[in-house]
Coordinates of C-alpha atoms in Angstrom, one line a residue:
M21 CA 12.4 0.1 -1.1
E22 CA 12.3 3.3 1.6
L23 CA 9.1 3.6 3.8
K24 CA 9.0 7.2 5.0
M25 CA 5.5 7.9 7.3
Y26 CA 4.1 11.4 7.3
K27 CA 1.7 12.8 10.4
A28 CA -1.4 14.2 9.6
V29 CA -2.9 17.4 10.8
W30 CA -6.0 18.7 10.9
G31 CA -6.6 22.4 11.1
M32 CA -4.2 25.0 11.8
P33 CA -2.3 24.2 15.4
G34 CA -1.8 27.3 16.8
S35 CA 1.6 26.5 17.4
W36 CA 3.0 25.5 13.9
D37 CA 6.6 24.6 16.4
S38 CA 5.8 22.9 19.4
M39 CA 3.7 20.4 16.8
L40 CA 6.6 20.3 14.3
K41 CA 8.9 19.7 16.8
Q42 CA 6.8 16.7 18.6
I43 CA 6.3 15.5 14.9
A44 CA 10.3 15.3 14.5
E45 CA 11.3 13.8 17.8
A46 CA 8.8 10.9 17.2
G47 CA 10.4 9.9 14.1
Y48 CA 8.3 11.1 11.2
N49 CA 9.7 12.1 8.1
G50 CA 6.9 14.7 7.8
V51 CA 3.7 15.9 7.8
E52 CA 0.4 16.0 5.6
C53 CA -1.3 19.2 6.5
P54 CA -2.9 21.9 4.0
V55 CA -0.4 24.6 3.2
P56 CA -0.5 27.6 5.8
A57 CA -2.1 30.8 6.0
P58 CA -0.1 33.0 3.8
E59 CA 0.8 35.0 7.1
D60 CA 2.9 31.7 8.5
E61 CA 4.2 30.7 4.8
S62 CA 7.8 31.8 5.5
H63 CA 8.0 30.5 9.4
F64 CA 6.3 27.2 8.2
K65 CA 9.4 26.8 5.8
E66 CA 12.1 27.7 7.8
L67 CA 10.4 25.4 10.5
L68 CA 10.6 22.1 7.8
D69 CA 14.0 22.9 7.5
Q70 CA 15.1 23.5 10.8
Y71 CA 12.9 19.7 11.5
Q72 CA 14.2 18.1 8.4
L73 CA 10.6 17.5 7.5
E74 CA 9.6 16.6 4.1
L75 CA 5.3 18.0 3.2
I76 CA 2.7 16.3 1.6
V77 CA -0.5 18.5 1.0
Q78 CA -3.9 18.2 1.0
V79 CA -6.5 20.2 -1.2
Y80 CA -10.1 20.3 -0.6
T81 CA -11.5 21.4 -4.4
E82 CA -15.2 22.8 -3.9
G83 CA -17.7 25.8 -5.8
N84 CA -15.9 26.0 -9.2
H85 CA -14.1 22.8 -8.4
I86 CA -11.4 23.5 -12.0
A87 CA -10.4 26.6 -10.5
S88 CA -10.8 25.6 -7.0
F89 CA -8.2 22.6 -7.6
E90 CA -6.0 24.5 -10.0
E91 CA -5.7 27.6 -7.4
Q92 CA -4.9 25.4 -4.3
V93 CA -2.5 22.6 -6.0
Q94 CA -0.4 25.7 -7.7
R95 CA -0.1 27.5 -4.1
A96 CA 0.7 23.9 -2.9
A97 CA 3.5 23.4 -5.8
A98 CA 5.5 26.6 -4.6
F99 CA 6.3 24.6 -1.0
K100 CA 8.1 21.6 -3.1
P101 CA 5.8 19.0 -1.7
Q102 CA 6.4 15.0 -1.9
L103 CA 3.5 14.9 -2.9
I104 CA 0.0 16.5 -2.8
N105 CA -3.8 14.7 -1.6
S106 CA -6.6 16.2 -3.3
H107 CA -10.1 15.8 -2.2
S108 CA -11.0 15.8 -5.9
A109 CA -15.0 16.9 -6.5
K110 CA -17.8 15.9 -6.0
D111 CA -20.0 12.6 -5.1
S112 CA -23.0 14.2 -7.4
M113 CA -21.5 15.6 -10.3
P114 CA -22.2 14.5 -13.7
Y115 CA -19.5 11.7 -14.8
D116 CA -18.8 13.8 -18.0
D117 CA -17.9 17.1 -16.0
Q118 CA -16.1 14.3 -13.8
L119 CA -14.0 13.1 -16.7
V120 CA -13.3 17.6 -17.9
F121 CA -11.9 18.2 -14.4
F122 CA -10.1 14.8 -13.9
E123 CA -8.2 15.6 -17.1
H124 CA -7.9 19.1 -16.3
A125 CA -5.6 17.8 -12.9
I126 CA -3.6 15.3 -15.2
R127 CA -2.5 18.2 -17.7
L128 CA -1.8 19.8 -14.4
E129 CA -0.3 17.1 -12.5
R130 CA 2.5 16.9 -16.0
Q131 CA 2.7 20.6 -15.7
L132 CA 3.7 21.8 -12.5
G133 CA 6.3 18.2 -11.6
V134 CA 4.5 17.3 -8.4
P135 CA 2.5 13.5 -8.2
I136 CA -0.8 14.4 -7.2
G137 CA -3.0 11.9 -6.0
H138 CA -6.6 11.9 -5.2
E139 CA -8.2 10.6 -2.2
T140 CA -10.8 7.9 -2.4
H141 CA -13.3 9.7 0.3
R142 CA -16.7 9.8 1.5
G143 CA -18.4 12.6 -0.7
R144 CA -15.9 12.7 -3.6
A145 CA -16.0 12.3 -7.7
M146 CA -13.9 8.7 -6.1
F147 CA -15.9 7.5 -3.0
T148 CA -17.0 4.4 -4.7
P149 CA -14.8 1.2 -5.9
W150 CA -16.9 1.2 -8.9
S151 CA -17.1 4.8 -9.5
T152 CA -13.2 4.6 -9.1
A153 CA -12.7 1.9 -11.3
R154 CA -14.9 3.9 -14.3
L155 CA -12.0 7.3 -13.8
L156 CA -9.2 4.9 -14.0
R157 CA -10.3 3.0 -17.1
D158 CA -10.7 6.2 -19.4
L159 CA -8.0 7.7 -17.3
P160 CA -5.7 5.3 -16.7
D161 CA -2.6 8.1 -15.9
L162 CA -4.7 9.3 -12.7
H163 CA -3.4 8.8 -9.6
L164 CA -4.8 7.7 -6.4
V165 CA -4.6 8.1 -2.4
A166 CA -5.6 4.5 -0.9
D167 CA -7.6 5.3 1.7
F168 CA -10.1 2.2 1.9
S169 CA -11.8 3.0 5.0
H170 CA -14.2 5.1 3.1
W171 CA -15.3 2.5 0.7
C172 CA -16.0 0.4 3.9
C173 CA -18.4 2.5 5.2
V174 CA -20.2 3.4 1.6
C175 CA -19.8 0.4 0.8
E176 CA -21.3 -1.3 4.0
S177 CA -19.1 -4.2 3.7
M178 CA -15.5 -5.1 4.3
L179 CA -15.6 -5.3 -0.3
P180 CA -15.5 -8.6 -0.6
D181 CA -17.4 -8.8 -4.3
Q182 CA -15.1 -5.6 -5.0
A183 CA -11.9 -7.7 -5.9
D184 CA -11.0 -6.2 -9.4
N185 CA -12.2 -2.5 -8.7
L186 CA -9.3 -2.9 -5.9
S187 CA -6.8 -4.4 -7.5
L188 CA -7.5 -1.7 -10.1
A189 CA -7.3 0.9 -7.3
M190 CA -3.3 -0.1 -5.9
R191 CA -2.4 -0.4 -9.6
H192 CA -2.8 3.5 -9.0
A193 CA -2.2 4.1 -5.2
I194 CA 0.6 6.2 -4.8
H195 CA 0.5 7.2 -1.1
I196 CA -2.0 5.2 1.7
H197 CA -3.7 6.7 4.5
G198 CA -3.9 4.3 7.1
R199 CA -6.9 4.5 8.4
V200 CA -9.0 1.2 9.8
G201 CA -12.7 1.5 8.4
Y202 CA -15.5 -1.0 9.0
E203 CA -18.8 -1.9 7.5
Q204 CA -20.3 1.0 9.7
G205 CA -17.8 3.5 9.6
P206 CA -14.6 4.8 8.1
Q207 CA -12.9 4.7 11.9
V208 CA -13.4 1.3 14.0
P209 CA -12.9 2.7 18.1
D210 CA -9.1 1.4 18.3
F211 CA -7.6 -0.6 15.3
R212 CA -5.7 -3.1 18.6
A213 CA -9.6 -3.7 19.8
P214 CA -9.5 -8.2 19.1
E215 CA -13.6 -7.1 17.8
Y216 CA -11.6 -5.4 14.8
K217 CA -9.8 -7.7 14.4
Y218 CA -11.1 -8.8 11.1
A219 CA -11.3 -5.3 9.6
L220 CA -7.3 -4.8 10.9
L221 CA -6.2 -7.5 9.2
K222 CA -8.0 -7.2 5.4
H223 CA -7.4 -3.4 5.8
E224 CA -3.1 -4.7 6.1
Q225 CA -3.7 -7.4 3.3
W226 CA -4.4 -4.2 0.9
W227 CA -1.7 -2.6 2.4
D228 CA 0.5 -4.9 1.8
E229 CA -0.5 -5.5 -2.0
I230 CA 0.2 -2.1 -2.9
C231 CA 3.8 -2.2 -0.9
A232 CA 4.1 -5.0 -3.3
R233 CA 3.2 -3.2 -6.3
H234 CA 5.1 -0.4 -6.0
Q235 CA 8.5 -3.5 -5.1
S236 CA 7.7 -4.5 -8.5
A237 CA 7.6 -1.6 -10.5
G238 CA 11.1 -0.4 -8.8
R239 CA 9.6 3.1 -7.0
P240 CA 12.4 3.5 -4.1
I241 CA 9.9 5.3 -2.0
L242 CA 6.4 4.2 0.0
T243 CA 4.7 6.7 1.8
F244 CA 2.0 6.2 4.9
T245 CA -0.2 8.7 6.6
P246 CA -1.6 6.9 10.1
E247 CA -4.7 8.9 9.7
F248 CA -7.0 8.4 12.9
G249 CA -9.2 11.4 12.8
P250 CA -10.1 13.9 15.8
P251 CA -13.3 13.4 18.0
G252 CA -15.7 13.5 14.8
Y253 CA -14.0 10.7 13.3
M254 CA -13.4 8.9 16.6
H255 CA -15.7 7.9 18.7
T256 CA -16.7 9.5 22.1
L257 CA -18.7 9.5 25.1
P258 CA -22.2 10.9 25.1
F259 CA -22.5 13.5 26.7
T260 CA -18.9 14.4 27.7
R261 CA -17.8 13.8 23.9
Q262 CA -14.8 12.4 25.7
P263 CA -11.9 10.3 22.5
V264 CA -12.2 6.7 23.4
V265 CA -8.7 6.6 22.8
D266 CA -5.6 9.5 22.6
L267 CA -5.4 10.7 18.4
W268 CA -1.5 11.1 18.7
E269 CA -0.9 7.8 20.5
I270 CA -3.3 5.6 18.7
C271 CA -1.9 7.1 14.7
Y272 CA 1.9 6.5 16.3
A273 CA 1.2 3.2 17.4
M274 CA -0.7 2.4 14.0
G275 CA 2.7 4.2 12.2
Q276 CA 4.9 1.1 14.4
R277 CA 2.8 -1.4 13.4
F278 CA 2.9 -0.7 9.8
R279 CA 6.5 -0.1 9.5
D280 CA 7.4 -3.0 11.8
R281 CA 5.2 -5.1 9.3
F282 CA 7.2 -3.4 6.4
M283 CA 10.5 -3.8 7.4
R284 CA 9.7 -7.9 7.4
Q285 CA 8.6 -7.9 4.3
F286 CA 10.3 -5.5 1.8
G287 CA 12.8 -3.4 4.2

């Protein structure tokens, strides 16, 4: 089983040239980001080819969620991504409406032939382990992007009572977001700090289980994005908003830690 590592990019960089060059030189296999503005599309594709980078596209539904989803994934599919990561629907959406949305999403995924994972993200339909499990039991063809850091925050726990729901989610996970959450937030200040070792080890246990399921299923590739977020997500010092760690460095450190662990166990 091969590991492929992606670098998350939020917003539109001032220069895709320098950003993608830096990502390629750091040894990432690809980039995970929204598609660029239409006027930048051709140049963006050329840069991906130039630096031999793969793409995971992020989409975010809003308003008429079905129409929003369809419009975005149709455009995303034209980039021939490894997969599409969707922030799908809303936590407040009635369950029957969620079923209609995800039934449509499954049909569109089959039609386009591009894997679509729905992220376990706060504010979205899959914002808790139990709401996600209900959807997966009713719609077993759904795929997930596993970011359990959000569930730690929403549940204010390291999910000791959610083993069955976590196991079901892991069976449906097609991509991992490597962020470490804890009881009071979706992102610890620094996963290397000893006071957060318990949270790091719990997330690594979950990621190991997803890797093992991929290997048992004979899947040739596992994709992983070390996705610590920028200031806002990242803790900052009061008054100055100075980030407590360097975003590029902490994502790279997590990627290297995961790669080393993966190679020892699954490579």
